[in-house]
Coordinates of C-alpha atoms in Angstrom, one line a residue:
Chain A
M1 CA 78.9 -71.8 80.2
S2 CA 76.3 -72.8 82.9
S3 CA 78.3 -69.9 85.0
F4 CA 77.4 -67.3 82.5
L5 CA 73.9 -68.3 82.0
L6 CA 73.0 -68.3 85.8
L7 CA 74.2 -65.3 86.6
C8 CA 72.8 -63.9 83.5
Q9 CA 69.6 -65.3 85.3
K10 CA 70.2 -63.7 88.7
D11 CA 70.5 -60.5 87.2
L12 CA 67.5 -60.3 85.0
R13 CA 65.1 -61.7 87.3
Y14 CA 66.3 -58.7 89.8
L15 CA 65.6 -56.6 86.9
I16 CA 62.4 -58.0 86.6
R17 CA 61.5 -58.4 90.3
A18 CA 62.7 -55.6 91.6
R19 CA 60.0 -53.8 89.3
G20 CA 60.7 -49.8 90.4
V21 CA 64.3 -49.9 89.0
A22 CA 63.1 -50.8 85.5
L23 CA 59.8 -49.0 85.9
S24 CA 61.6 -45.8 87.1
T25 CA 64.4 -45.8 84.1
F26 CA 61.4 -46.1 81.4
G27 CA 59.5 -43.3 83.5
F28 CA 62.4 -41.0 83.5
A29 CA 63.1 -41.7 79.9
L30 CA 59.9 -40.5 79.1
L31 CA 60.6 -37.3 81.6
L32 CA 63.6 -36.4 79.4
T33 CA 61.1 -37.1 75.6
L34 CA 58.8 -34.4 77.6
V35 CA 61.6 -32.3 78.7
S36 CA 63.1 -32.1 75.3
S37 CA 60.2 -31.0 73.8
F38 CA 60.0 -27.7 75.5
A39 CA 63.4 -27.5 73.3
F40 CA 62.1 -27.6 70.2
R41 CA 58.3 -28.5 69.4
Q42 CA 56.8 -25.5 70.2
V43 CA 58.8 -23.3 67.5
G44 CA 56.7 -25.9 65.4
Y45 CA 59.6 -27.5 63.2
S46 CA 59.1 -28.9 59.9
Q47 CA 59.4 -32.5 59.6
Q48 CA 62.9 -32.4 57.5
E49 CA 64.2 -30.4 60.4
M50 CA 62.9 -32.5 63.1
A51 CA 64.3 -35.2 61.4
E52 CA 67.6 -33.3 62.0
I53 CA 67.3 -33.0 65.0
T54 CA 65.7 -36.0 66.4
P55 CA 69.1 -38.6 66.7
G56 CA 71.0 -35.8 69.1
I57 CA 67.6 -36.1 71.2
L58 CA 67.5 -39.4 70.9
W59 CA 70.4 -40.3 72.1
L60 CA 70.6 -37.5 75.0
I61 CA 67.6 -39.7 76.3
F62 CA 69.7 -42.6 76.0
L63 CA 72.6 -41.7 77.6
F64 CA 71.1 -40.6 80.5
S65 CA 68.4 -42.9 81.2
G66 CA 71.0 -45.6 80.3
V67 CA 73.7 -44.6 82.7
I68 CA 71.4 -44.8 85.3
A69 CA 70.5 -48.5 85.3
L70 CA 74.1 -48.8 84.5
G71 CA 74.9 -47.2 87.9
N72 CA 72.0 -49.3 89.4
G73 CA 73.2 -52.5 87.9
F74 CA 76.4 -52.6 89.5
S75 CA 75.6 -51.0 93.0
Y76 CA 73.1 -53.9 94.7
E77 CA 76.6 -56.7 93.5
V78 CA 78.3 -54.2 96.0
E79 CA 76.2 -52.9 98.7
N80 CA 76.3 -56.4 100.8
S81 CA 79.6 -57.5 98.7
A82 CA 77.1 -59.8 96.8
I83 CA 79.8 -59.2 94.2
R84 CA 82.2 -61.9 96.3
G85 CA 79.8 -65.0 95.8
P86 CA 80.8 -65.3 92.0
I87 CA 84.8 -64.1 92.5
F88 CA 85.2 -66.3 95.1
S89 CA 83.5 -69.0 93.9
G90 CA 85.6 -68.7 90.8
T91 CA 83.9 -67.6 88.6
D92 CA 86.0 -66.4 85.7
P93 CA 85.9 -62.6 86.2
S94 CA 85.8 -62.6 81.7
V95 CA 82.2 -65.0 81.9
F96 CA 81.2 -62.2 85.3
F97 CA 81.6 -59.4 82.8
L98 CA 79.6 -61.0 80.0
S99 CA 76.7 -62.0 81.9
K100 CA 76.9 -58.5 83.2
F101 CA 77.1 -57.2 79.9
V102 CA 74.5 -59.2 78.4
S103 CA 71.6 -58.4 80.6
N104 CA 72.6 -54.8 80.7
F105 CA 72.7 -54.8 76.9
L106 CA 69.3 -56.5 77.1
F107 CA 67.4 -53.7 79.4
L108 CA 68.8 -50.7 77.7
A109 CA 67.9 -52.4 74.3
S110 CA 64.4 -53.0 75.1
L111 CA 65.0 -49.3 76.9
Q112 CA 66.1 -48.4 73.1
L113 CA 62.8 -49.7 71.6
F114 CA 60.8 -48.3 74.1
V115 CA 62.2 -45.0 73.8
L116 CA 62.1 -44.8 69.8
L117 CA 58.6 -45.6 69.9
A118 CA 57.4 -43.7 71.9
H119 CA 59.3 -40.4 70.8
G120 CA 58.1 -41.5 67.1
V121 CA 54.3 -41.5 68.5
L122 CA 54.8 -38.0 70.9
F123 CA 56.2 -36.1 67.9
G124 CA 54.5 -38.0 65.0
I125 CA 57.9 -38.9 63.7
E126 CA 57.9 -40.3 60.2
Y127 CA 59.5 -43.7 61.0
F128 CA 57.5 -45.9 58.5
G129 CA 60.1 -48.3 56.1
V130 CA 63.4 -47.3 58.6
F131 CA 62.3 -48.2 61.9
G132 CA 64.5 -51.5 61.7
E133 CA 67.5 -49.7 60.6
L134 CA 67.0 -46.9 63.0
L135 CA 66.5 -49.8 65.7
L136 CA 69.9 -51.8 64.8
L137 CA 72.4 -48.5 65.0
A138 CA 71.0 -47.9 68.1
L139 CA 71.7 -51.0 69.0
L140 CA 75.0 -50.6 68.1
G141 CA 75.9 -47.7 70.0
G142 CA 74.2 -48.7 72.8
M143 CA 76.2 -51.7 72.6
S144 CA 79.5 -50.0 73.0
F145 CA 77.9 -47.6 75.6
V146 CA 77.0 -50.9 77.7
A147 CA 80.4 -52.8 77.4
L148 CA 82.1 -49.2 79.0
G149 CA 79.6 -49.2 81.2
T150 CA 79.5 -52.2 82.7
L151 CA 83.3 -51.7 83.1
F152 CA 82.8 -48.5 84.7
S153 CA 79.9 -49.3 87.1
A154 CA 82.4 -51.8 88.4
I155 CA 84.9 -48.9 89.0
A156 CA 83.0 -46.4 90.2
A157 CA 80.7 -48.8 92.9
S158 CA 82.8 -48.9 95.0
L159 CA 84.0 -44.7 95.2
P160 CA 82.4 -41.6 96.8
G161 CA 80.9 -39.9 94.3
K162 CA 80.0 -42.5 91.9
D163 CA 76.9 -41.0 90.7
I164 CA 79.1 -38.7 89.3
L165 CA 82.1 -40.0 88.6
L166 CA 79.9 -43.0 86.0
P167 CA 79.0 -40.8 83.6
L168 CA 81.9 -38.5 83.9
M169 CA 84.3 -41.5 82.9
L170 CA 81.6 -43.4 80.9
F171 CA 80.6 -40.2 78.1
P172 CA 83.5 -38.7 76.7
L173 CA 84.8 -42.7 75.6
S174 CA 81.0 -43.5 74.2
I175 CA 81.2 -40.1 72.1
P176 CA 83.3 -42.0 69.3
P177 CA 80.1 -44.6 69.0
V178 CA 77.1 -41.9 69.7
A179 CA 78.9 -40.1 67.0
G180 CA 79.0 -42.4 64.5
S181 CA 75.3 -44.0 65.1
V182 CA 73.8 -40.2 65.3
F183 CA 74.9 -39.2 61.8
L184 CA 73.7 -42.4 60.4
M185 CA 70.9 -42.4 62.5
R186 CA 70.1 -38.9 60.9
Q187 CA 70.9 -40.3 57.2
V188 CA 68.3 -42.7 57.9
L189 CA 65.7 -40.0 58.8
L190 CA 66.8 -38.1 55.9
E191 CA 66.4 -41.3 53.7
Q192 CA 69.6 -39.5 52.2
S193 CA 71.9 -42.8 50.0
Y194 CA 74.8 -44.1 52.4
Q195 CA 77.1 -46.9 52.1
W196 CA 78.0 -49.1 55.0
T197 CA 81.6 -48.2 54.4
D198 CA 80.9 -44.5 55.4
F199 CA 83.5 -42.8 57.9
W200 CA 80.5 -42.9 60.4
F201 CA 79.9 -46.4 60.2
L202 CA 83.4 -47.3 60.5
L203 CA 83.7 -45.2 63.4
L204 CA 80.5 -46.8 65.2
L205 CA 82.0 -50.6 63.9
G206 CA 85.4 -50.1 65.3
S207 CA 84.8 -48.1 68.4
C208 CA 81.7 -50.8 69.3
A209 CA 85.0 -53.6 68.9
I210 CA 87.3 -52.2 70.6
S211 CA 85.4 -51.1 73.7
T212 CA 84.1 -54.4 73.9
V213 CA 86.6 -56.0 73.6
L214 CA 89.1 -53.6 75.7
S215 CA 86.5 -54.3 78.5
W216 CA 86.1 -57.4 78.6
A217 CA 89.9 -58.0 78.8
L218 CA 90.5 -54.8 81.6
F219 CA 87.5 -56.6 83.6
A220 CA 89.6 -58.7 85.6
Y221 CA 91.6 -56.1 87.3
V222 CA 88.8 -53.8 88.4
V223 CA 86.8 -56.8 90.2
R224 CA 89.6 -59.5 91.3
E225 CA 91.5 -57.0 94.0
Chain B
M1 CA 112.4 -61.2 82.0
K2 CA 110.1 -58.8 83.5
V3 CA 109.0 -55.5 83.0
E4 CA 111.0 -53.9 85.6
E5 CA 114.4 -55.4 84.7
I6 CA 114.4 -53.6 81.3
V7 CA 112.9 -50.2 81.9
S8 CA 112.8 -48.5 84.8
I9 CA 112.0 -44.6 85.3
D10 CA 114.5 -43.9 87.8
F11 CA 116.2 -42.3 85.1
L12 CA 113.9 -39.5 85.7
T13 CA 112.8 -39.9 89.0
K14 CA 116.6 -40.2 90.8
S15 CA 119.2 -38.8 87.8
R16 CA 120.5 -36.1 88.9
T17 CA 121.7 -35.4 85.5
T18 CA 118.2 -35.6 84.4
R19 CA 117.1 -33.2 87.2
R20 CA 119.8 -30.4 86.2
V21 CA 119.9 -30.8 82.2
L22 CA 116.2 -30.7 81.4
P23 CA 114.9 -27.9 83.1
L24 CA 118.1 -25.8 81.6
L25 CA 117.6 -27.0 77.8
S26 CA 114.0 -26.4 78.1
I27 CA 114.1 -23.2 79.2
L28 CA 116.7 -21.9 77.5
G29 CA 114.8 -23.5 74.2
I30 CA 112.1 -21.8 75.2
F31 CA 113.1 -18.4 75.2
L32 CA 115.2 -19.0 72.7
S33 CA 111.8 -19.6 70.3
L34 CA 110.1 -17.0 71.6
Y35 CA 112.8 -14.7 70.2
C36 CA 112.4 -16.7 66.9
I37 CA 108.7 -16.9 67.0
F38 CA 108.4 -12.7 67.3
T39 CA 111.7 -11.5 65.6
V40 CA 112.9 -13.8 62.9
V41 CA 109.6 -15.8 61.1
P42 CA 108.2 -13.1 58.9
N43 CA 104.4 -12.2 59.2
E44 CA 102.2 -14.4 57.6
R45 CA 100.4 -12.9 54.3
V46 CA 96.6 -13.6 55.4
M47 CA 96.6 -13.6 58.9
G48 CA 99.2 -11.8 60.2
A49 CA 101.0 -11.7 63.6
A50 CA 98.0 -14.0 64.8
Q51 CA 99.8 -16.8 63.4
R52 CA 102.2 -16.5 65.6
I53 CA 100.5 -18.4 68.3
F54 CA 100.6 -21.6 66.1
Y55 CA 104.1 -23.0 67.0
F56 CA 103.2 -22.9 71.0
H57 CA 99.8 -24.5 69.9
V58 CA 101.4 -27.3 67.9
G59 CA 103.9 -27.5 70.6
S60 CA 102.3 -27.7 73.2
I61 CA 99.7 -30.8 71.9
M62 CA 102.6 -32.6 70.9
G63 CA 103.4 -32.7 74.5
A64 CA 100.0 -33.6 75.4
Y65 CA 100.1 -36.3 73.0
L66 CA 103.6 -37.7 74.3
M67 CA 102.4 -37.4 77.8
I68 CA 99.3 -39.8 76.2
A69 CA 102.0 -42.3 75.1
V70 CA 103.6 -42.0 78.8
L71 CA 100.6 -42.3 80.5
F72 CA 99.0 -45.4 77.9
F73 CA 102.5 -47.5 78.4
S74 CA 103.1 -46.7 82.3
S75 CA 99.7 -47.5 82.6
L76 CA 99.8 -51.2 80.9
A77 CA 103.4 -51.7 83.2
Y78 CA 101.8 -51.3 86.2
L79 CA 99.5 -53.5 85.2
G80 CA 102.3 -55.8 84.4
S81 CA 104.8 -55.6 87.5
R82 CA 102.4 -53.9 90.3
K83 CA 105.1 -52.0 91.0
D84 CA 104.6 -48.1 92.8
E85 CA 106.3 -45.9 90.4
W86 CA 104.6 -47.0 87.6
D87 CA 101.6 -45.6 88.4
A88 CA 103.3 -42.3 89.7
L89 CA 104.6 -42.2 86.1
A90 CA 100.8 -42.8 85.0
A91 CA 99.8 -40.2 87.2
G92 CA 102.3 -37.4 86.3
A93 CA 101.9 -38.2 82.7
A94 CA 97.8 -37.8 83.1
S95 CA 98.1 -34.2 84.7
I96 CA 100.3 -33.1 82.5
A97 CA 99.0 -33.6 79.3
L98 CA 95.3 -32.0 80.8
L99 CA 97.8 -29.4 81.4
F100 CA 99.3 -29.0 77.6
C101 CA 95.5 -29.8 76.5
T102 CA 94.2 -27.0 78.1
V103 CA 97.3 -24.3 77.1
G104 CA 96.9 -26.2 73.3
L105 CA 92.5 -25.7 73.6
A106 CA 93.6 -22.3 74.7
T107 CA 95.8 -21.0 72.6
G108 CA 93.6 -22.6 69.9
M109 CA 90.9 -21.1 70.8
I110 CA 93.0 -17.9 70.7
W111 CA 93.8 -18.3 67.0
G112 CA 90.4 -19.6 66.1
H113 CA 88.7 -15.7 67.3
S114 CA 90.8 -13.8 65.3
A115 CA 91.0 -15.7 61.8
W116 CA 87.5 -16.9 62.1
N117 CA 86.0 -14.1 64.7
V118 CA 84.4 -16.7 66.7
W119 CA 86.0 -18.5 70.0
W120 CA 84.6 -22.2 68.8
R121 CA 83.6 -23.6 65.9
W122 CA 81.4 -27.2 66.2
E123 CA 83.8 -28.6 63.7
P124 CA 85.4 -32.0 63.6
R125 CA 89.0 -31.4 65.2
L126 CA 88.0 -29.1 67.2
V127 CA 85.6 -31.2 69.3
S128 CA 87.5 -34.5 68.8
F129 CA 90.2 -32.5 70.5
F130 CA 87.8 -31.4 73.0
V131 CA 86.8 -35.2 73.8
L132 CA 90.2 -35.7 74.3
W133 CA 90.4 -33.2 76.8
L134 CA 87.6 -34.6 78.7
I135 CA 89.1 -37.9 78.8
L136 CA 92.0 -36.7 80.9
F137 CA 89.3 -35.0 82.8
S138 CA 87.5 -37.8 84.1
Y139 CA 91.1 -39.4 84.4
S140 CA 92.3 -36.8 86.9
M141 CA 88.8 -37.4 88.7
L142 CA 88.8 -40.5 89.0
R143 CA 92.1 -40.7 90.7
G144 CA 90.8 -38.1 92.7
F145 CA 87.6 -40.0 94.0
S146 CA 89.8 -43.3 94.7
S147 CA 92.2 -42.1 96.6
G148 CA 92.6 -43.9 99.4
N149 CA 90.9 -46.4 98.1
A150 CA 92.6 -49.9 97.8
S151 CA 92.1 -50.2 94.5
Q152 CA 93.0 -47.0 93.5
K153 CA 95.9 -48.2 91.0
N154 CA 94.2 -50.5 89.4
Y155 CA 91.2 -48.6 88.8
A156 CA 93.9 -45.9 87.2
A157 CA 95.6 -48.1 85.0
V158 CA 92.2 -49.7 83.3
L159 CA 91.3 -46.2 82.7
G160 CA 94.6 -44.8 81.5
I161 CA 94.7 -47.5 79.1
I162 CA 91.1 -47.2 77.7
S163 CA 91.7 -43.6 77.7
A164 CA 94.9 -43.4 75.5
V165 CA 93.7 -46.6 73.3
N166 CA 90.6 -43.7 72.6
V167 CA 93.1 -41.1 71.4
P168 CA 94.3 -42.5 68.4
I169 CA 90.6 -42.7 67.3
V170 CA 89.3 -39.5 68.3
I171 CA 92.1 -37.2 66.7
Y172 CA 93.6 -39.3 63.7
S173 CA 89.8 -40.9 62.7
I174 CA 88.8 -37.3 62.3
K175 CA 91.2 -37.0 59.9
L176 CA 89.3 -39.6 57.2
L177 CA 86.2 -38.0 57.2
D178 CA 85.6 -35.7 53.9
H179 CA 87.3 -32.3 53.6
T180 CA 84.5 -30.4 53.0
Q181 CA 83.0 -30.9 56.2
Q182 CA 87.0 -29.3 58.4
L183 CA 87.9 -25.8 58.6
H184 CA 91.0 -27.0 60.5
P185 CA 94.2 -25.6 58.6
E186 CA 96.6 -28.4 58.1
V187 CA 99.6 -26.4 57.6
V188 CA 102.2 -29.4 58.1
E189 CA 100.2 -31.6 55.6
K190 CA 100.0 -29.4 53.2
Q191 CA 103.7 -27.7 53.8
G192 CA 102.3 -24.4 54.4
L193 CA 105.0 -23.1 56.0
K194 CA 107.2 -21.5 52.9
D195 CA 109.9 -19.5 54.6
P196 CA 113.1 -21.7 55.8
S197 CA 112.8 -20.0 59.1
Y198 CA 109.4 -21.5 59.6
W199 CA 110.5 -24.6 59.5
Y200 CA 113.4 -24.7 62.0
T201 CA 111.6 -22.1 64.5
F202 CA 108.5 -25.0 64.5
A203 CA 111.3 -27.5 65.2
L204 CA 112.8 -25.8 67.9
T205 CA 109.4 -24.9 69.5
N206 CA 108.0 -28.5 69.4
V207 CA 111.3 -29.8 70.9
S208 CA 111.9 -27.7 73.3
L209 CA 108.1 -28.1 74.4
L210 CA 108.6 -32.2 74.9
L211 CA 111.9 -31.3 76.7
F212 CA 109.4 -29.0 79.1
A213 CA 107.1 -31.5 79.2
L214 CA 109.0 -34.3 80.2
W215 CA 111.1 -31.9 83.0
L216 CA 107.3 -31.4 84.8
L217 CA 106.9 -35.2 84.1
S218 CA 109.6 -35.8 86.4
L219 CA 109.0 -33.3 89.0
A220 CA 105.2 -34.6 89.0
T221 CA 106.3 -38.1 89.2
T222 CA 109.1 -37.2 92.2
A223 CA 106.5 -35.3 93.9
L224 CA 104.1 -37.8 93.9
L225 CA 106.4 -41.1 95.2
L226 CA 107.9 -38.7 97.9
S227 CA 104.5 -37.8 98.9
R228 CA 103.7 -41.6 99.0
Q229 CA 107.2 -42.0 101.2
T230 CA 106.2 -39.8 103.8
E231 CA 102.7 -41.1 104.3
E232 CA 103.9 -44.6 104.8
L233 CA 106.7 -43.1 107.0
A234 CA 104.0 -40.8 108.9
A235 CA 102.0 -44.1 108.9
G236 CA 104.6 -46.6 110.5
E237 CA 105.2 -44.0 113.5

């Protein structure tokens, strides 16, 4: 437990001290918000149509800026072979995975919160009353994305072409949770009636659980060699 | 009891009978099914001749599913036993699965163009199959990028397991979705094949394409194992 806290602390401290990393990721997310506005805002869609489009656009921003953060989170471990420290000191790889997962998740969660707020303000979307639900759905999808992303960033970090390889491996496998999150967010935004036993919610929860457990179980095979 | 003591893939890579029987049976079967598809089976009432692509469409997708199952079990076996041949089998299965998936997508698009008048619909089953194709594509990309890396086989086995586990989620979860959102026909589930000749043509095409997939798998795996042996010999000299 103490090594878990220590490793978490180290990762978070890195994110805070190396200000460029966090700051540039947030800036990149803003840039994506701007670019997404070219796609549809000029046409002047109605509030309803905006609600239809917004979840997909939001997830596009989460995915692209998230994958940069994930890739960064592991490449600094490999650059100076820092990863050998925790592995050789006998830290359980699953503890190592959990600490990486938690610190990555905290970072992505703050990114998602920021993007939701920024997007809502810039596009005038009426989040009033549903913001908590939207954030929860985004975080559930984000959890699955981060679990797989932590595993795949460990794989990609030591390979040539890691920058293209990470999204290539990560995005297709993130489709089930992301699709679930997008469809549920749309239902929330349109204030349609929905149940927590809906197909999309089961898909979101199921793929979230499976990808987290699998990534956690298989992580040892990736870092131990 | 270890994995390699119970099952071995020698019957795929080394057995001479397999090497002769599989190509013979599969090629004979494919020609026989082509004969049945184009001469025996009557024209479908609504779609006409375009329906005849259905047999190869379903058969190649069945072949892809079989190869994904092989990918899953051989990846597990590799992580359990660390034997080279399991890794080679996984690599072969993934490439054949990608090939059969591509054929399934292409035949589906050709059919879609004559039935729906568009090459592609953003319909749940089509999207999920596209995702499956992308998953297999990323696996082959990982193989390519990591060649020469000491941990390549581990990486590939890990991605292979996760990919194969996701296939039932991606493919079968769609069936739970509301039917009003679906466009893809359910021929077999709804017993849409009325004439008995439909059924034996369907079974024959499926079996021969599955055998064809197994033959290609044995070729791909053997080639990979041989090329590794050559590399080892060249490195030893």
